[in-house]
Amino acid sequence: MTVELTQFELLPLLRGALIARDNTPVVLQPSQAEPTVTISADGADVAEVAAAVAAALPTDLSLPATIKVTAGGAAAVVEASKLGGAATVPSSRQPEAGHASSRAGVVAGRVALVTGGAQGFGEEIVRSLHASGAWVFVADLNIDGATRLTEELGERATPIKVNVADEDSVRAMAEQVVATTGGIDLVVSNAGIARAGSVLSQELSAFQLSTEVNYVAFFLVTKHLGQILRQQHVAAPDWTTDIVQINSKSGLVGSNRNAAYAGSKFGGIGLVQSFALELVDHRVKVNAICPGNFLDGPLWSDPDNGLFVQYLRSGKVPGAKDVDDVRRFYESKVPMGRGTHGADVMRALFYIVEQDYETGQALPVTGGQVMLSS
Ligand SMILES: NC(=O)c1ccc[n+]([C@@H]2O[C@H](COP(=O)([O-])OP(=O)(O)OC[C@H]3O[C@@H](n4cnc5c(N)ncnc54)[C@H](O)[C@@H]3O)[C@@H](O)[C@H]2O)c1
């Protein structure tokens, strides 16, 4: 009996087998070249196919190589390569773990995807991951912005148009990832929107949109990209991968006249904890980062529609005469006296990826504005 695999199922198995062999992430890209190595693998289930692929991999196969793999009904010809500067993730077993200087190395050579990566926190995360040697998919509704960013970054950066609140769109995103790199190591679910408003008057449509983009979308992204991570794990049982939700301090404490946002973010923490409990079986860690206000980002600082301008116009900050007054008001709420920067979020992200021994957590990055209790 043979199991029929799709390309979506087959490529992560092969990628997993290569990762398990070399203990370092690889990239599989579609190839027109003549195959130099052919691996055929049949089995009654996916685990058997994975074992057959791993057993059939020549031990002297050095990357980059062109590999043809067939299993059941599927076949794929791919270029397998390691990214330049690839480094294995320091683990607690390695003495260099814990040194700040080794942090950037935790993502080198890894494949990452950032939803909402075209601007704001997402753009900062994309730039930092890419500078640290990762392959980065910039997945955004704003495909023009995503394309501009990837063109600026050059190699190892791929734009994907996605609406994270639409299941067909998220499924297609996952398929594009597999068709481009054969799999993935780090998913950053960052896309989000804020729709502030009083519970006494907010339109249902605004509440629902916030829930769809901030809450339901995290389920969809985890469902479809998690399938790739599970498949890789079958062939690479010791390889740890990550799903990180960019949540908010509003996922930890309520937010006045901002219930749609805070409710969706609180819900996100419940999903993080629950997904973490389930996906630990596939060696996938699931964690959240909860930043404070990104006062220098476009959401706040946009001169036309940013929150500073909106709050000035609506008189939300008593006595504020200009946007600087509004900004100072929000800075004064932070014990450390400033808004959150992209670099603050990145330190948390590097920690989460590097830390082998933690999952299901929500990590505040708020300059002391929000402190965890119980
Ligand atoms: N800005 C802040 O002060 C702040 C604070 C804490 C947490 N956060 C969180 O950080 C994340 C990013 O926020 P930001 O301020 O950088 O936002 P932003 O508005 O600057 O950027 C959001 C990006 O997401 C994209 N996007 C929106 N809806 C989408 C959809 N349906 N599908 C795909 N892409 C979509 C947008 O095109 C944009 O590129 C959000 O989850 C937000 O809740 C932001």
Short mmCIF file of C-alpha atoms and ligand atoms in Angstrom, two decimals:
data_model
loop_
_atom_site.label_atom_id
_atom_site.label_comp_id
_atom_site.label_asym_id
_atom_site.label_seq_id
_atom_site.Cartn_x
_atom_site.Cartn_y
_atom_site.Cartn_z
CA MET A 1 0.00 0.00 0.00
CA THR A 2 1.31 3.48 -0.84
CA VAL A 3 0.24 6.80 0.59
CA GLU A 4 -0.53 9.49 -2.00
CA LEU A 5 1.09 12.77 -1.05
CA THR A 6 0.55 16.21 -2.51
CA GLN A 7 3.49 18.54 -3.16
CA PHE A 8 2.35 20.49 -0.11
CA GLU A 9 2.88 17.37 1.99
CA LEU A 10 5.94 16.01 0.24
CA LEU A 11 8.32 18.97 0.22
CA PRO A 12 8.22 19.62 4.00
CA LEU A 13 9.00 15.92 4.53
CA LEU A 14 12.08 16.19 2.33
CA ARG A 15 13.08 19.46 3.98
CA GLY A 16 12.63 17.83 7.39
CA ALA A 17 14.82 14.88 6.36
CA LEU A 18 17.61 17.23 5.24
CA ILE A 19 17.32 19.28 8.45
CA ALA A 20 17.49 16.10 10.53
CA ARG A 21 20.55 14.95 8.61
CA ASP A 22 22.54 18.19 8.93
CA ASN A 23 20.89 19.84 11.97
CA THR A 24 20.63 23.09 10.06
CA PRO A 25 17.79 24.68 8.07
CA VAL A 26 17.75 24.35 4.29
CA VAL A 27 15.89 25.93 1.41
CA LEU A 28 14.25 23.88 -1.35
CA GLN A 29 13.54 25.77 -4.55
CA PRO A 30 11.76 24.45 -7.66
CA SER A 31 14.32 23.43 -10.27
CA GLN A 32 14.23 22.79 -13.99
CA ALA A 33 17.67 21.17 -13.84
CA GLU A 34 18.29 17.51 -14.49
CA PRO A 35 18.00 15.66 -11.21
CA THR A 36 21.29 14.46 -9.83
CA VAL A 37 19.82 12.46 -6.96
CA THR A 38 16.55 10.56 -7.15
CA ILE A 39 14.78 9.38 -4.03
CA SER A 40 11.69 7.20 -4.26
CA ALA A 41 9.73 6.51 -1.13
CA ASP A 42 6.51 4.64 -0.61
CA GLY A 43 4.81 3.71 2.61
CA ALA A 44 1.48 3.09 4.24
CA ASP A 45 1.54 6.38 6.11
CA VAL A 46 3.33 9.70 6.17
CA ALA A 47 5.76 8.60 8.89
CA GLU A 48 6.83 5.62 6.78
CA VAL A 49 7.36 7.85 3.75
CA ALA A 50 9.40 10.25 5.89
CA ALA A 51 11.53 7.38 7.17
CA ALA A 52 12.02 6.09 3.63
CA VAL A 53 13.04 9.55 2.38
CA ALA A 54 15.51 9.91 5.24
CA ALA A 55 16.93 6.43 4.66
CA ALA A 56 17.27 7.01 0.92
CA LEU A 57 19.16 10.31 1.29
CA PRO A 58 22.76 9.63 0.28
CA THR A 59 25.03 10.32 3.25
CA ASP A 60 27.60 11.94 0.99
CA LEU A 61 25.05 14.31 -0.59
CA SER A 62 26.48 17.79 -0.17
CA LEU A 63 24.29 20.85 -0.60
CA PRO A 64 23.51 22.64 -2.85
CA ALA A 65 22.18 19.72 -4.84
CA THR A 66 19.36 18.98 -7.23
CA ILE A 67 17.09 16.33 -5.81
CA LYS A 68 14.14 14.51 -7.34
CA VAL A 69 11.88 12.95 -4.78
CA THR A 70 8.84 10.80 -5.52
CA ALA A 71 6.39 9.39 -3.04
CA GLY A 72 2.99 7.97 -3.80
CA GLY A 73 1.46 10.15 -6.50
CA ALA A 74 3.71 13.19 -6.02
CA ALA A 75 7.08 14.11 -7.42
CA ALA A 76 9.25 17.17 -6.95
CA VAL A 77 12.51 18.35 -8.45
CA VAL A 78 14.16 20.89 -6.23
CA GLU A 79 17.44 22.67 -5.64
CA ALA A 80 18.38 22.08 -2.04
CA SER A 81 20.74 24.62 -0.53
CA LYS A 82 21.83 26.10 2.75
CA LEU A 83 21.65 29.84 3.09
CA GLY A 84 24.95 31.66 3.44
CA GLY A 85 25.92 32.23 7.03
CA ALA A 86 23.49 29.62 8.25
CA ALA A 87 23.93 28.80 11.90
CA THR A 88 22.22 26.26 14.04
CA VAL A 89 20.08 27.57 16.84
CA PRO A 90 22.09 27.70 20.05
CA SER A 91 20.36 25.46 22.53
CA SER A 92 20.84 25.00 26.23
CA ARG A 93 23.24 22.23 25.31
CA GLN A 94 25.58 24.71 23.65
CA PRO A 95 27.79 26.97 25.76
CA GLU A 96 27.32 30.07 23.60
CA ALA A 97 23.58 30.15 24.35
CA GLY A 98 22.61 33.13 26.44
CA HIS A 99 25.27 35.53 25.16
CA ALA A 100 23.60 38.56 23.61
CA SER A 101 26.12 38.54 20.76
CA SER A 102 24.84 35.12 19.65
CA ARG A 103 21.23 36.29 19.41
CA ALA A 104 21.19 37.27 15.74
CA GLY A 105 22.55 33.81 14.95
CA VAL A 106 19.41 32.16 16.24
CA VAL A 107 17.54 32.92 13.00
CA ALA A 108 20.39 32.76 10.47
CA GLY A 109 19.49 30.38 7.67
CA ARG A 110 15.94 29.93 8.95
CA VAL A 111 12.85 30.52 6.85
CA ALA A 112 10.43 33.02 8.39
CA LEU A 113 7.10 34.58 7.44
CA VAL A 114 5.74 37.84 8.85
CA THR A 115 2.09 38.71 8.29
CA GLY A 116 1.47 42.44 8.04
CA GLY A 117 5.17 42.75 7.19
CA ALA A 118 4.88 45.73 4.84
CA GLN A 119 4.92 48.45 7.51
CA GLY A 120 5.02 49.20 11.24
CA PHE A 121 6.22 46.53 13.67
CA GLY A 122 5.99 43.94 10.87
CA GLU A 123 8.44 45.87 8.68
CA GLU A 124 10.87 46.25 11.59
CA ILE A 125 10.68 42.50 12.24
CA VAL A 126 11.20 41.71 8.54
CA ARG A 127 14.25 43.98 8.29
CA SER A 128 15.83 42.56 11.41
CA LEU A 129 15.21 38.89 10.51
CA HIS A 130 16.59 39.48 7.03
CA ALA A 131 19.68 41.31 8.33
CA SER A 132 20.23 38.33 10.64
CA GLY A 133 20.42 35.93 7.70
CA ALA A 134 16.86 34.55 7.52
CA TRP A 135 14.77 34.05 4.37
CA VAL A 136 11.72 36.25 4.95
CA PHE A 137 8.25 36.10 3.41
CA VAL A 138 6.54 39.48 3.66
CA ALA A 139 2.85 38.56 3.71
CA ASP A 140 0.51 41.51 3.52
CA LEU A 141 -2.77 42.77 2.11
CA ASN A 142 -0.71 45.69 0.83
CA ILE A 143 1.18 43.81 -1.88
CA ASP A 144 2.71 47.01 -3.29
CA GLY A 145 4.27 47.82 0.07
CA ALA A 146 5.42 44.21 0.55
CA THR A 147 6.96 44.14 -2.94
CA ARG A 148 8.75 47.47 -2.42
CA LEU A 149 10.26 46.16 0.80
CA THR A 150 11.39 42.83 -0.67
CA GLU A 151 12.90 44.57 -3.71
CA GLU A 152 14.88 46.79 -1.38
CA LEU A 153 16.06 43.79 0.66
CA GLY A 154 17.04 41.73 -2.41
CA GLU A 155 17.75 38.00 -2.11
CA ARG A 156 16.01 35.92 0.56
CA ALA A 157 12.91 38.16 0.62
CA THR A 158 9.61 37.14 -1.02
CA PRO A 159 6.35 39.13 -1.07
CA ILE A 160 3.01 37.34 -0.73
CA LYS A 161 -0.39 38.95 -1.07
CA VAL A 162 -2.68 37.68 1.67
CA ASN A 163 -5.80 38.60 3.55
CA VAL A 164 -5.19 36.85 6.85
CA ALA A 165 -8.91 36.91 7.66
CA ASP A 166 -9.77 34.82 4.56
CA GLU A 167 -9.15 31.07 4.71
CA ASP A 168 -8.64 30.53 0.97
CA SER A 169 -6.10 33.34 0.94
CA VAL A 170 -4.21 31.92 3.95
CA ARG A 171 -4.23 28.42 2.41
CA ALA A 172 -2.78 29.83 -0.81
CA MET A 173 -0.10 31.63 1.23
CA ALA A 174 0.93 28.35 2.87
CA GLU A 175 1.11 26.65 -0.54
CA GLN A 176 3.28 29.46 -1.89
CA VAL A 177 5.67 29.08 1.05
CA VAL A 178 6.11 25.35 0.36
CA ALA A 179 6.52 25.96 -3.37
CA THR A 180 9.21 28.60 -2.71
CA THR A 181 11.34 27.23 0.15
CA GLY A 182 9.95 23.75 0.83
CA GLY A 183 8.96 24.65 4.38
CA ILE A 184 9.32 27.15 7.19
CA ASP A 185 10.78 27.54 10.68
CA LEU A 186 9.32 30.74 12.15
CA VAL A 187 5.81 32.15 11.71
CA VAL A 188 5.20 35.68 13.00
CA SER A 189 1.47 36.43 13.11
CA ASN A 190 1.69 40.21 13.28
CA ALA A 191 -1.04 41.70 11.04
CA GLY A 192 -3.57 43.53 13.15
CA ILE A 193 -5.90 46.51 13.15
CA ALA A 194 -7.26 48.86 15.80
CA ARG A 195 -10.92 49.93 15.70
CA ALA A 196 -11.48 52.04 18.78
CA GLY A 197 -14.99 52.95 19.91
CA SER A 198 -17.42 53.00 22.83
CA VAL A 199 -19.29 49.79 23.61
CA LEU A 200 -22.43 51.95 23.69
CA SER A 201 -22.14 53.10 20.10
CA GLN A 202 -19.60 51.07 18.10
CA GLU A 203 -20.92 49.57 14.88
CA LEU A 204 -21.09 45.76 14.92
CA SER A 205 -19.19 45.70 11.61
CA ALA A 206 -16.17 47.48 13.19
CA PHE A 207 -16.21 45.06 16.15
CA GLN A 208 -16.42 42.08 13.81
CA LEU A 209 -13.63 43.30 11.51
CA SER A 210 -11.33 43.69 14.50
CA THR A 211 -12.21 40.18 15.67
CA GLU A 212 -11.64 38.70 12.19
CA VAL A 213 -8.21 40.29 11.62
CA ASN A 214 -6.80 40.11 15.16
CA TYR A 215 -8.34 36.86 16.45
CA VAL A 216 -9.79 34.58 13.74
CA ALA A 217 -6.79 35.20 11.47
CA PHE A 218 -4.38 33.84 14.10
CA PHE A 219 -6.36 30.58 14.02
CA LEU A 220 -6.18 30.47 10.20
CA VAL A 221 -2.46 31.25 10.05
CA THR A 222 -1.67 28.64 12.71
CA LYS A 223 -3.92 26.07 11.03
CA HIS A 224 -2.37 26.28 7.56
CA LEU A 225 1.27 27.06 8.36
CA GLY A 226 1.11 24.68 11.32
CA GLN A 227 0.41 21.85 8.84
CA ILE A 228 3.80 22.50 7.23
CA LEU A 229 5.53 22.52 10.63
CA ARG A 230 3.84 19.25 11.58
CA GLN A 231 4.91 17.60 8.32
CA GLN A 232 8.55 18.69 8.74
CA HIS A 233 8.50 17.36 12.29
CA VAL A 234 7.62 13.86 11.08
CA ALA A 235 10.98 13.75 9.30
CA ALA A 236 12.90 16.00 11.74
CA PRO A 237 11.66 15.04 15.21
CA ASP A 238 14.40 17.00 17.03
CA TRP A 239 13.95 20.26 15.11
CA THR A 240 12.12 22.99 17.04
CA THR A 241 10.00 25.55 15.21
CA ASP A 242 8.08 28.63 16.34
CA ILE A 243 4.78 30.42 15.95
CA VAL A 244 4.83 33.88 17.52
CA GLN A 245 1.81 36.15 17.76
CA ILE A 246 2.45 39.88 18.02
CA ASN A 247 -0.22 40.58 20.59
CA SER A 248 -0.38 43.79 22.68
CA LYS A 249 -0.36 45.14 26.20
CA SER A 250 -4.11 45.39 25.48
CA GLY A 251 -4.15 41.58 25.51
CA LEU A 252 -3.16 41.69 29.19
CA VAL A 253 -5.19 44.63 30.59
CA GLY A 254 -8.46 46.18 29.41
CA SER A 255 -8.47 49.25 27.18
CA ASN A 256 -11.01 52.04 27.63
CA ARG A 257 -13.27 52.60 24.56
CA ASN A 258 -11.15 50.03 22.75
CA ALA A 259 -12.94 46.80 23.64
CA ALA A 260 -12.99 45.32 20.14
CA TYR A 261 -9.20 45.50 20.05
CA ALA A 262 -8.54 44.42 23.64
CA GLY A 263 -11.08 41.57 23.46
CA SER A 264 -9.52 40.21 20.27
CA LYS A 265 -6.04 40.42 21.82
CA PHE A 266 -7.15 38.75 25.10
CA GLY A 267 -8.62 36.00 22.93
CA GLY A 268 -5.28 35.71 21.14
CA ILE A 269 -3.59 34.79 24.43
CA GLY A 270 -6.15 32.00 24.93
CA LEU A 271 -5.36 30.70 21.45
CA VAL A 272 -1.60 30.91 22.12
CA GLN A 273 -1.93 28.85 25.29
CA SER A 274 -4.23 26.29 23.68
CA PHE A 275 -2.24 25.95 20.44
CA ALA A 276 0.93 25.59 22.54
CA LEU A 277 -0.56 22.65 24.45
CA GLU A 278 -1.49 20.86 21.23
CA LEU A 279 1.46 21.68 18.97
CA VAL A 280 4.11 20.79 21.56
CA ASP A 281 3.58 17.24 20.24
CA HIS A 282 5.06 18.45 16.94
CA ARG A 283 7.85 20.37 18.66
CA VAL A 284 6.26 23.68 17.69
CA LYS A 285 6.46 26.39 20.36
CA VAL A 286 3.67 28.98 20.37
CA ASN A 287 4.19 32.25 22.22
CA ALA A 288 2.99 35.86 22.18
CA ILE A 289 4.86 39.14 22.43
CA CYS A 290 2.83 41.94 24.01
CA PRO A 291 4.34 45.30 23.02
CA GLY A 292 3.41 48.69 24.39
CA ASN A 293 2.58 51.61 22.11
CA PHE A 294 4.81 51.95 19.03
CA LEU A 295 4.71 55.75 19.19
CA ASP A 296 7.22 56.17 16.33
CA GLY A 297 5.31 53.78 14.03
CA PRO A 298 2.84 54.82 11.33
CA LEU A 299 -0.23 53.82 13.36
CA TRP A 300 0.56 56.60 15.84
CA SER A 301 2.72 59.06 13.91
CA ASP A 302 1.06 59.20 10.47
CA PRO A 303 0.60 62.98 9.99
CA ASP A 304 -2.87 62.61 8.41
CA ASN A 305 -4.56 59.67 10.16
CA GLY A 306 -2.21 58.67 12.97
CA LEU A 307 -3.55 58.21 16.49
CA PHE A 308 -1.77 61.38 17.72
CA VAL A 309 -3.73 63.47 15.21
CA GLN A 310 -6.96 61.56 15.86
CA TYR A 311 -6.68 61.93 19.65
CA LEU A 312 -5.84 65.63 19.30
CA ARG A 313 -8.91 66.21 17.11
CA SER A 314 -11.25 64.20 19.34
CA GLY A 315 -9.98 65.86 22.53
CA LYS A 316 -9.21 62.46 24.08
CA VAL A 317 -6.19 63.91 25.91
CA PRO A 318 -7.42 66.72 28.20
CA GLY A 319 -5.60 70.03 27.63
CA ALA A 320 -3.52 68.81 24.66
CA LYS A 321 -2.84 71.67 22.23
CA ASP A 322 -0.74 69.83 19.65
CA VAL A 323 0.45 66.33 18.76
CA ASP A 324 3.55 66.73 20.95
CA ASP A 325 1.25 67.17 23.98
CA VAL A 326 -0.58 63.97 23.02
CA ARG A 327 2.69 62.11 22.61
CA ARG A 328 4.01 63.31 26.00
CA PHE A 329 0.76 62.16 27.62
CA TYR A 330 1.27 58.60 26.35
CA GLU A 331 5.00 58.61 27.16
CA SER A 332 4.21 59.67 30.72
CA LYS A 333 2.19 56.45 31.20
CA VAL A 334 5.35 54.36 30.66
CA PRO A 335 7.67 53.95 33.68
CA MET A 336 10.63 53.89 31.27
CA GLY A 337 9.38 57.09 29.63
CA ARG A 338 9.17 56.12 25.96
CA GLY A 339 7.20 54.09 23.46
CA THR A 340 8.15 50.58 22.30
CA HIS A 341 10.67 50.27 19.46
CA GLY A 342 11.00 47.53 16.86
CA ALA A 343 14.37 46.59 18.41
CA ASP A 344 12.63 45.94 21.77
CA VAL A 345 10.24 43.51 20.06
CA MET A 346 13.14 41.84 18.24
CA ARG A 347 15.01 41.15 21.49
CA ALA A 348 11.88 39.34 22.69
CA LEU A 349 11.56 37.45 19.41
CA PHE A 350 15.18 36.28 19.48
CA TYR A 351 14.72 35.16 23.08
CA ILE A 352 11.59 33.18 22.22
CA VAL A 353 13.23 31.40 19.28
CA GLU A 354 16.41 30.71 21.22
CA GLN A 355 14.62 29.45 24.32
CA ASP A 356 14.07 25.72 23.78
CA TYR A 357 12.28 25.29 27.07
CA GLU A 358 9.23 27.56 27.05
CA THR A 359 5.91 27.66 25.26
CA GLY A 360 2.44 29.16 25.70
CA GLN A 361 3.76 32.41 27.19
CA ALA A 362 2.81 36.04 26.69
CA LEU A 363 5.90 38.23 27.00
CA PRO A 364 5.28 41.92 27.81
CA VAL A 365 7.58 44.47 26.12
CA THR A 366 6.12 47.64 27.60
CA GLY A 367 8.84 49.54 29.48
CA GLY A 368 7.16 48.51 32.72
CA GLN A 369 3.69 49.79 31.77
CA VAL A 370 2.13 46.36 32.16
CA MET A 371 3.36 43.90 34.77
CA LEU A 372 2.28 40.28 34.91
CA SER A 373 0.37 39.03 37.91
CA SER A 374 -0.50 35.45 38.85
N1 LIG B 1 1.31 50.22 16.93
C1 LIG B 1 1.21 49.95 18.22
O1 LIG B 1 1.28 50.85 19.06
C2 LIG B 1 1.01 48.51 18.67
C3 LIG B 1 1.14 48.22 20.03
C4 LIG B 1 1.00 46.91 20.47
C5 LIG B 1 0.73 45.91 19.56
N2 LIG B 1 0.60 46.21 18.25
C6 LIG B 1 0.30 45.11 17.33
O2 LIG B 1 1.36 44.99 16.40
C7 LIG B 1 0.86 44.50 15.18
C8 LIG B 1 1.29 45.44 14.06
O3 LIG B 1 0.76 46.71 14.36
P1 LIG B 1 1.30 48.04 13.64
O4 LIG B 1 1.05 49.16 14.52
O5 LIG B 1 2.67 47.81 13.14
O6 LIG B 1 0.25 48.14 12.43
P2 LIG B 1 0.30 48.93 11.06
O7 LIG B 1 -1.08 49.41 10.83
O8 LIG B 1 1.42 49.93 11.02
O9 LIG B 1 0.65 47.76 10.01
C9 LIG B 1 -0.18 46.64 9.89
C10 LIG B 1 0.13 45.90 8.60
O10 LIG B 1 -0.79 44.81 8.52
C11 LIG B 1 -1.37 44.78 7.22
N3 LIG B 1 -2.72 44.20 7.29
C12 LIG B 1 -3.83 44.75 7.85
N4 LIG B 1 -4.89 43.93 7.70
C13 LIG B 1 -4.44 42.83 7.04
C14 LIG B 1 -5.05 41.64 6.58
N5 LIG B 1 -6.36 41.40 6.75
N6 LIG B 1 -4.28 40.74 5.95
C15 LIG B 1 -2.96 40.95 5.74
N7 LIG B 1 -2.33 42.06 6.14
C16 LIG B 1 -3.06 43.00 6.78
C17 LIG B 1 -1.39 46.22 6.77
O11 LIG B 1 -1.46 46.31 5.34
C18 LIG B 1 -0.07 46.75 7.35
O12 LIG B 1 1.00 46.57 6.45
C19 LIG B 1 -0.66 44.39 15.33
O13 LIG B 1 -1.03 43.08 15.64
C20 LIG B 1 -0.94 45.33 16.50
O14 LIG B 1 -2.11 44.98 17.18
C21 LIG B 1 0.74 47.49 17.78
#
